[in-house]
Coordinates of C-alpha atoms in Angstrom, one line a residue:
M337 CA -35.9 184.5 -61.4
D338 CA -33.4 185.8 -64.2
P339 CA -30.4 183.5 -63.5
K340 CA -28.1 186.5 -63.5
A341 CA -30.2 188.5 -60.9
V342 CA -29.3 188.4 -57.3
P343 CA -32.3 187.7 -55.4
T344 CA -33.6 189.9 -52.7
E345 CA -33.9 188.4 -49.1
A346 CA -37.7 188.1 -49.5
E347 CA -37.1 186.2 -52.6
T348 CA -34.2 184.1 -51.1
V349 CA -36.9 183.0 -48.2
D350 CA -39.4 182.2 -51.1
L351 CA -36.9 180.2 -53.1
E352 CA -35.8 178.2 -50.2
A353 CA -39.6 177.4 -49.4
I354 CA -40.3 176.5 -53.0
E355 CA -37.3 174.1 -52.9
G356 CA -38.5 172.7 -49.7
V357 CA -42.0 171.7 -51.4
V358 CA -40.2 170.2 -54.3
A359 CA -38.2 168.1 -51.8
T360 CA -41.3 167.3 -50.2
V361 CA -42.9 166.1 -53.5
E362 CA -39.7 163.9 -53.9
R363 CA -39.9 162.4 -50.3
T364 CA -43.7 161.8 -50.5
Q365 CA -43.4 160.2 -53.9
R366 CA -40.7 157.8 -52.7
A367 CA -42.4 157.0 -49.4
K368 CA -45.8 156.6 -51.2
D369 CA -47.1 159.0 -48.7
A370 CA -50.4 160.1 -50.6
E371 CA -51.5 162.5 -47.5
G372 CA -48.1 164.3 -47.2
F373 CA -48.3 164.7 -51.0
L374 CA -51.7 166.0 -51.0
A375 CA -51.1 168.7 -48.0
L376 CA -49.0 170.4 -50.8
F377 CA -52.1 171.3 -53.0
H378 CA -54.0 174.6 -53.0
P379 CA -57.7 173.5 -52.7
D380 CA -58.4 175.0 -56.3
A381 CA -55.4 172.9 -58.0
L382 CA -55.4 171.9 -61.4
W383 CA -52.7 168.9 -62.0
T384 CA -52.1 167.2 -65.3
T385 CA -50.2 163.6 -64.9
A386 CA -47.4 162.7 -67.0
H387 CA -49.9 160.6 -69.0
G388 CA -52.1 163.2 -69.7
K389 CA -54.7 162.6 -67.3
V390 CA -56.3 166.1 -66.0
L391 CA -57.3 166.5 -62.4
L392 CA -59.4 169.7 -61.5
G393 CA -59.4 170.4 -57.7
L394 CA -58.2 168.9 -54.7
D395 CA -60.7 166.3 -54.4
A396 CA -60.1 165.1 -57.7
I397 CA -56.4 165.0 -57.1
A398 CA -56.9 163.3 -53.8
A399 CA -59.1 160.6 -55.2
F400 CA -56.5 159.7 -57.9
T401 CA -53.6 159.9 -55.7
R402 CA -54.9 157.7 -53.0
K403 CA -55.9 155.0 -55.7
V404 CA -52.5 155.3 -57.4
L405 CA -49.6 156.1 -55.3
P406 CA -49.7 153.7 -52.4
D407 CA -49.7 150.8 -54.8
A408 CA -47.1 152.4 -57.3
V409 CA -44.5 149.8 -58.4
W410 CA -41.2 150.9 -59.7
D411 CA -37.5 149.5 -59.5
G412 CA -35.1 152.3 -58.5
E413 CA -35.9 155.7 -57.1
V414 CA -36.8 159.4 -58.3
T415 CA -35.3 162.4 -57.7
Y416 CA -36.7 166.0 -58.1
E417 CA -34.6 169.2 -58.5
V418 CA -35.5 172.8 -59.0
A419 CA -34.1 173.7 -62.3
H420 CA -35.5 177.3 -62.6
T421 CA -37.9 179.5 -60.8
R422 CA -39.7 182.6 -62.3
F423 CA -41.7 185.0 -59.8
L424 CA -44.8 186.1 -62.0
R425 CA -45.6 188.1 -59.1
P426 CA -44.4 188.1 -55.4
D427 CA -47.0 185.6 -54.4
V428 CA -46.9 183.4 -57.6
A429 CA -43.9 181.5 -59.1
A430 CA -43.6 179.2 -62.0
V431 CA -41.0 176.4 -61.2
K432 CA -39.5 174.1 -63.5
V433 CA -38.4 171.0 -62.1
R434 CA -36.1 168.2 -63.2
Q435 CA -37.4 164.8 -62.5
V436 CA -35.3 161.6 -63.0
Y437 CA -36.4 158.1 -62.3
H438 CA -33.1 155.9 -61.6
S439 CA -33.8 152.3 -62.5
P440 CA -31.8 149.2 -63.1
E441 CA -32.8 149.6 -66.9
G442 CA -31.5 153.1 -67.1
D443 CA -32.7 156.5 -66.2
T444 CA -35.9 158.3 -67.5
E445 CA -36.7 161.8 -67.1
G446 CA -39.8 164.3 -66.5
T447 CA -39.8 167.7 -66.9
P448 CA -42.6 169.1 -64.6
L449 CA -43.8 172.7 -64.5
Y450 CA -45.4 173.8 -61.2
V451 CA -47.2 177.0 -60.9
M452 CA -47.0 177.7 -57.0
T453 CA -48.8 180.1 -55.0
R454 CA -47.8 181.8 -51.5
Q455 CA -50.6 181.6 -48.9
A456 CA -51.3 184.4 -46.4
D457 CA -49.6 182.4 -43.8
G458 CA -46.4 182.2 -46.1
R459 CA -46.7 178.7 -47.3
W460 CA -46.3 178.0 -50.9
L461 CA -48.8 175.3 -52.5
L462 CA -48.7 173.7 -55.7
H463 CA -51.7 175.3 -57.5
V464 CA -50.9 174.2 -61.2
G465 CA -48.7 171.1 -62.5
Q466 CA -48.0 169.8 -66.0
N467 CA -45.8 166.9 -66.1
T468 CA -44.0 166.1 -69.4
E469 CA -41.9 162.9 -70.2
V470 CA -38.8 163.8 -71.9
R471 CA -38.3 161.6 -74.7
R472 CA -34.7 160.8 -76.1
E473 CA -34.5 160.3 -79.8

């Protein structure tokens, strides 16, 4: 959405649903809940990890997530915040996310871009994701 535009009632409902998906990404990552995380994906999703691994389709995303997430080790916690949403169509949104890993050594940041699609039942699912590490000079 244009930051200066006032959202319509329908857009407000969709924005809240999109923020809910991002909040669920945060919750499932913190809990190392692979199944909860995978429930957020469209079957034909395309996902690129922060380290550049490209995963095509839910089966590949699921295999990777089930292998990596439950045993992931980190000190601290991660937060996710919707920074900007642009509706490409009423049922397709590009969502820029601010992802911060808070650790004793200091914070590091990622800047994922999610393309989300609204399903016939009204749910928003992750259809494309690209995570990029923010490097500090």
